[in-house]
PDB file of C-alpha atoms in Angstrom:
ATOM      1  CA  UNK W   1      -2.086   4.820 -10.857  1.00 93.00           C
ATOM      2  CA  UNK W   2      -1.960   5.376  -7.309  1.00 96.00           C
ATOM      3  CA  UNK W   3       0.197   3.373  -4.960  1.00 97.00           C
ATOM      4  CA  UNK W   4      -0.016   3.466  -1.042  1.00 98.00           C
ATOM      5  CA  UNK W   5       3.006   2.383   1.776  1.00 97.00           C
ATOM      6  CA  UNK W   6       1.995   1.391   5.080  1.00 96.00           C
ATOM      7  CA  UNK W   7       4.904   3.778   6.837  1.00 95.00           C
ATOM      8  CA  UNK W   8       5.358   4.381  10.491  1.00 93.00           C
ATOM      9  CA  UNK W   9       8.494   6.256   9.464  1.00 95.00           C
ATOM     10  CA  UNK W  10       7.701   8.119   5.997  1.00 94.00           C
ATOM     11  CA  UNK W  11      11.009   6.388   4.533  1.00 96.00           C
ATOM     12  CA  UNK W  12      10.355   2.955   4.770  1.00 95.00           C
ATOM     13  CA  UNK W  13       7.650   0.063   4.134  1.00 95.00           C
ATOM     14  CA  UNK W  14       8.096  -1.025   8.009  1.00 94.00           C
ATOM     15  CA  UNK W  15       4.076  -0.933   9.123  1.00 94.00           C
ATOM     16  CA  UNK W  16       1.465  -4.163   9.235  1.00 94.00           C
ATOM     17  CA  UNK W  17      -1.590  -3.303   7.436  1.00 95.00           C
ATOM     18  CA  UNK W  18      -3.585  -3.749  10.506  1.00 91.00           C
ATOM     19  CA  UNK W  19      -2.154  -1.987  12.860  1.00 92.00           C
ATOM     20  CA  UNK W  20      -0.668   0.828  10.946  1.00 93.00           C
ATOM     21  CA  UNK W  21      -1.307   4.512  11.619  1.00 94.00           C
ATOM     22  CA  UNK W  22      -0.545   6.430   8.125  1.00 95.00           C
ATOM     23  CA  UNK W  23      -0.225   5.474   4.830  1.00 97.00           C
ATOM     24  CA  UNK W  24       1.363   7.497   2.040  1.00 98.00           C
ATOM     25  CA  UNK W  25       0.076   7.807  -1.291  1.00 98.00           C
ATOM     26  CA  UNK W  26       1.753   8.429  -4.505  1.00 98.00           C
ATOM     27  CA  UNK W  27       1.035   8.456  -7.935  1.00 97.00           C
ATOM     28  CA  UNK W  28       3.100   6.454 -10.522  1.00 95.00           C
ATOM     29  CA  UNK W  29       3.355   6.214 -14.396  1.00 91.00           C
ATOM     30  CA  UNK W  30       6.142   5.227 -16.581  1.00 90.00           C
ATOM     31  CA  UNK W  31       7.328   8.924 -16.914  1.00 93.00           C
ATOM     32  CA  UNK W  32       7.464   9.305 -12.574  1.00 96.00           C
ATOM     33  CA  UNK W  33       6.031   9.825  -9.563  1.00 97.00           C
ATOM     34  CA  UNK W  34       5.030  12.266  -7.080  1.00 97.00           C
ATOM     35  CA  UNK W  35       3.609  11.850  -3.464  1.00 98.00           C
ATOM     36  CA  UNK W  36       0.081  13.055  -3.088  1.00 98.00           C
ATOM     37  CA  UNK W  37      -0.881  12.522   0.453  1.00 97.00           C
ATOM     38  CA  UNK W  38      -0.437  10.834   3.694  1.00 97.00           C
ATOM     39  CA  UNK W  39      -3.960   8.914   5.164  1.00 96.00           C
ATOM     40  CA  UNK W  40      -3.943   8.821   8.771  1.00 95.00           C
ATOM     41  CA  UNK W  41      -5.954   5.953  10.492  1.00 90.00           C
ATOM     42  CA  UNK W  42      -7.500   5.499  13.741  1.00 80.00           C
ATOM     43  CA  UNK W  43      -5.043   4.473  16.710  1.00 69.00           C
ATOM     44  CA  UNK W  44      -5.814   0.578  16.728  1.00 54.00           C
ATOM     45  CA  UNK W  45      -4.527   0.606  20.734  1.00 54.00           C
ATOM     46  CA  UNK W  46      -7.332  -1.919  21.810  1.00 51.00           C
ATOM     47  CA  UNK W  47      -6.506  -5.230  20.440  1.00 51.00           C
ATOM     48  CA  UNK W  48      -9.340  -7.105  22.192  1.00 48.00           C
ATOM     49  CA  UNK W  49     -12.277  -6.188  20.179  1.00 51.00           C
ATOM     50  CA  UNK W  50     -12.639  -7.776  17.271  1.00 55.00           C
ATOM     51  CA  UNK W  51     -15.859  -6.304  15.674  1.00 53.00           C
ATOM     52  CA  UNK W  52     -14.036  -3.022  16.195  1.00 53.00           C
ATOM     53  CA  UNK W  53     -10.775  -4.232  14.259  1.00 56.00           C
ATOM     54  CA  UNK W  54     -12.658  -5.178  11.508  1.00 66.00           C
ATOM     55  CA  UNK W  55     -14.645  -2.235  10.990  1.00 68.00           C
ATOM     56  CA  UNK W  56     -11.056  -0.315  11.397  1.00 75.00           C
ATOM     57  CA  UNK W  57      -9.750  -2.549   8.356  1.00 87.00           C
ATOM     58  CA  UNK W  58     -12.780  -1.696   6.553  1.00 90.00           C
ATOM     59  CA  UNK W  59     -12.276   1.777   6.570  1.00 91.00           C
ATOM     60  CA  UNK W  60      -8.516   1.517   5.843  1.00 94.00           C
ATOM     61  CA  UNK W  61      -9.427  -0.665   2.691  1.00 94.00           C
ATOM     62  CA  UNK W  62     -12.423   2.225   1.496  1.00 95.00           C
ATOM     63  CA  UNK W  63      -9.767   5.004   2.597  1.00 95.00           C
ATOM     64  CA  UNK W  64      -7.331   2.746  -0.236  1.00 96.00           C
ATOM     65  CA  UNK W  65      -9.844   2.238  -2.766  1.00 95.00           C
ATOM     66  CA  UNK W  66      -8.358   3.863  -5.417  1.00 94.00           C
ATOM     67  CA  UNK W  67      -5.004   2.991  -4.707  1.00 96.00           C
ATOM     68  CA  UNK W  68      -3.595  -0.195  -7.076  1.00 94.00           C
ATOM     69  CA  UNK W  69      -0.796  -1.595  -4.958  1.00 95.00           C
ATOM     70  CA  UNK W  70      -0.546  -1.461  -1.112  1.00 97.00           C
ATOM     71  CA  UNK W  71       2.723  -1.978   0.064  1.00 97.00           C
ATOM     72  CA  UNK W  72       3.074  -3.479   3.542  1.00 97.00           C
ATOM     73  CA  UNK W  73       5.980  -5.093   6.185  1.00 95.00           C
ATOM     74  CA  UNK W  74       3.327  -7.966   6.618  1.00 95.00           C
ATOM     75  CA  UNK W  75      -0.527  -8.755   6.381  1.00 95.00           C
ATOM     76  CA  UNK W  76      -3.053 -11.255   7.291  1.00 94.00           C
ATOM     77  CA  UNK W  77      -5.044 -12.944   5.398  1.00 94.00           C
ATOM     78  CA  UNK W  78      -8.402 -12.142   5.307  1.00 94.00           C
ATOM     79  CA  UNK W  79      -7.099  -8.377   4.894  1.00 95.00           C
ATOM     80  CA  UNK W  80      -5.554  -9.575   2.297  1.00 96.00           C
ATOM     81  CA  UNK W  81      -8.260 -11.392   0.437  1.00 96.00           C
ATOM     82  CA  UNK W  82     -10.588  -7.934   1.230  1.00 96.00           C
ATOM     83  CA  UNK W  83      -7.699  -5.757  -0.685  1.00 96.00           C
ATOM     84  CA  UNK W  84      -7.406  -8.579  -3.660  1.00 93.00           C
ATOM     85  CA  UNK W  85     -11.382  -8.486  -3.442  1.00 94.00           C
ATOM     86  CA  UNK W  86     -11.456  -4.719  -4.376  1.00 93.00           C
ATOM     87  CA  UNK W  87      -8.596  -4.607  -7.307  1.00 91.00           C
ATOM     88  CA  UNK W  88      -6.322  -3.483  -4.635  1.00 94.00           C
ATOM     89  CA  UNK W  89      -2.559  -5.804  -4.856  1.00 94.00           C
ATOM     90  CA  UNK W  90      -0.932  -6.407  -1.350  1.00 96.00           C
ATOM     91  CA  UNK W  91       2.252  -6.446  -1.721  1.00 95.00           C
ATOM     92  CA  UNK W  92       5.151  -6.871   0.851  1.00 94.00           C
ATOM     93  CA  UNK W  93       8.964  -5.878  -0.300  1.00 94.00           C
ATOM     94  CA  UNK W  94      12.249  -8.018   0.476  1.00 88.00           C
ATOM     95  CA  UNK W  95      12.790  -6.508   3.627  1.00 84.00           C
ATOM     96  CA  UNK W  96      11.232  -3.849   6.217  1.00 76.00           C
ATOM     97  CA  UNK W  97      14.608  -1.440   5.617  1.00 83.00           C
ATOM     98  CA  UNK W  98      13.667  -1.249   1.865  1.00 87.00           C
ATOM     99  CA  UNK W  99      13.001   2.603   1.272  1.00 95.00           C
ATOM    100  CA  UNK W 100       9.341   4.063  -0.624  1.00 97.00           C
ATOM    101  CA  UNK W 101      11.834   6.044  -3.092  1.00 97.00           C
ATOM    102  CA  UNK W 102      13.959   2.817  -3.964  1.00 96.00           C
ATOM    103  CA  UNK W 103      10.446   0.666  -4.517  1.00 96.00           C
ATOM    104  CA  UNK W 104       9.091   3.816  -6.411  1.00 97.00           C
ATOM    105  CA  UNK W 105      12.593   4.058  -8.879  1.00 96.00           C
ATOM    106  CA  UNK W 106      11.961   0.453  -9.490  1.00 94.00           C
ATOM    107  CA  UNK W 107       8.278   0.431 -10.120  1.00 94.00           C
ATOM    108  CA  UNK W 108       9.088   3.549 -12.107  1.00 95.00           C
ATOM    109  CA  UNK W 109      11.667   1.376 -14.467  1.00 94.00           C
ATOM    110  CA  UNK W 110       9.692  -1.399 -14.614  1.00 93.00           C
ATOM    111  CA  UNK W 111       6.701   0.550 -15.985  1.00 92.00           C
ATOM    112  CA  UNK W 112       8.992   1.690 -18.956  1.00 91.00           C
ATOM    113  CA  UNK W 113      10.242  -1.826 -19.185  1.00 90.00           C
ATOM    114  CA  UNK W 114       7.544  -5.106 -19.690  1.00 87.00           C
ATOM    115  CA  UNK W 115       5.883  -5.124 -16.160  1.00 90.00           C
ATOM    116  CA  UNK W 116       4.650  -8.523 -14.786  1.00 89.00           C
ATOM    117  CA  UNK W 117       0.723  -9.656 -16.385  1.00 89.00           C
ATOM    118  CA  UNK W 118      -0.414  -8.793 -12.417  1.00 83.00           C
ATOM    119  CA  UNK W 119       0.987  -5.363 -13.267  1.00 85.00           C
ATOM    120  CA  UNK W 120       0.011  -4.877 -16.496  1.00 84.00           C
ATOM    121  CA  UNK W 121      -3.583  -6.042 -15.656  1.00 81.00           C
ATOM    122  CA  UNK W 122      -3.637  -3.068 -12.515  1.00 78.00           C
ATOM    123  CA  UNK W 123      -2.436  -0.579 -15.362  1.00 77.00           C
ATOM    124  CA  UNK W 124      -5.220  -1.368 -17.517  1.00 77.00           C
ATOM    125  CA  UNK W 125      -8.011  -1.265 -14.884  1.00 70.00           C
ATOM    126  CA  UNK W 126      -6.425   2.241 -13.539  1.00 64.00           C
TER     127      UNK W 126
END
């Protein structure tokens, strides 16, 4: 399954899903991972305009679309809700300093392991 991180850095999970500018992707199975790409979004430097926020959140969430898990420092709501909406799990990790390869290692072992049913009911869709 494929698993994006909203990065501004490329090392850690430090980017809100709105406003952030790349997101790597990586594919993950029980036996490892490798990275696979980074997606680079449109600058989001005028806040004012809501119609054209939204249609920039739309196209991150197509741009994700086969991506299970989204990791992210924070996200609102209705993003949220729009990721859930599409099989996609927003999910944010215990702090912005955690690293991609440390989240990766884990979601590695805990593939091998008895993942949680959210987990195990991504696996089965991807």
């Amino acid at each position: 399954m494929k698993i994006a991180f909203a990065t501004s850095d490329r090392v850690h999970v430090n980017a809100h899903f709105g406003w952030a500018q790349e997101a790597d992707i990586y594919e993950i199975s029980d036996t490892g991972y490798k990275f696979i790409e980074t997606l680079k979004f449109a600058s989001n430097s005028n806040k004012d305009k809501d119609a054209e926020s939204e249609d920039k959140t739309a196209s991150k969430i197509e741009a994700l679309a086969d991506c299970t898990i989204v990791y992210v420092a924070s996200i609102g709501g209705i993003p949220a809700a729009k990721l859930i909406k599409r099989g996609i799990m927003p999910v944010r990790p215990q702090s912005d300093q955690e690293e991609i390869i440390s989240i990766l290692n884990k979601l590695v072992q805990t593939l091998k392991g008895n993942p949680p049913p959210w987990l195990r009911k991504a696996i089965q869709k991807s």
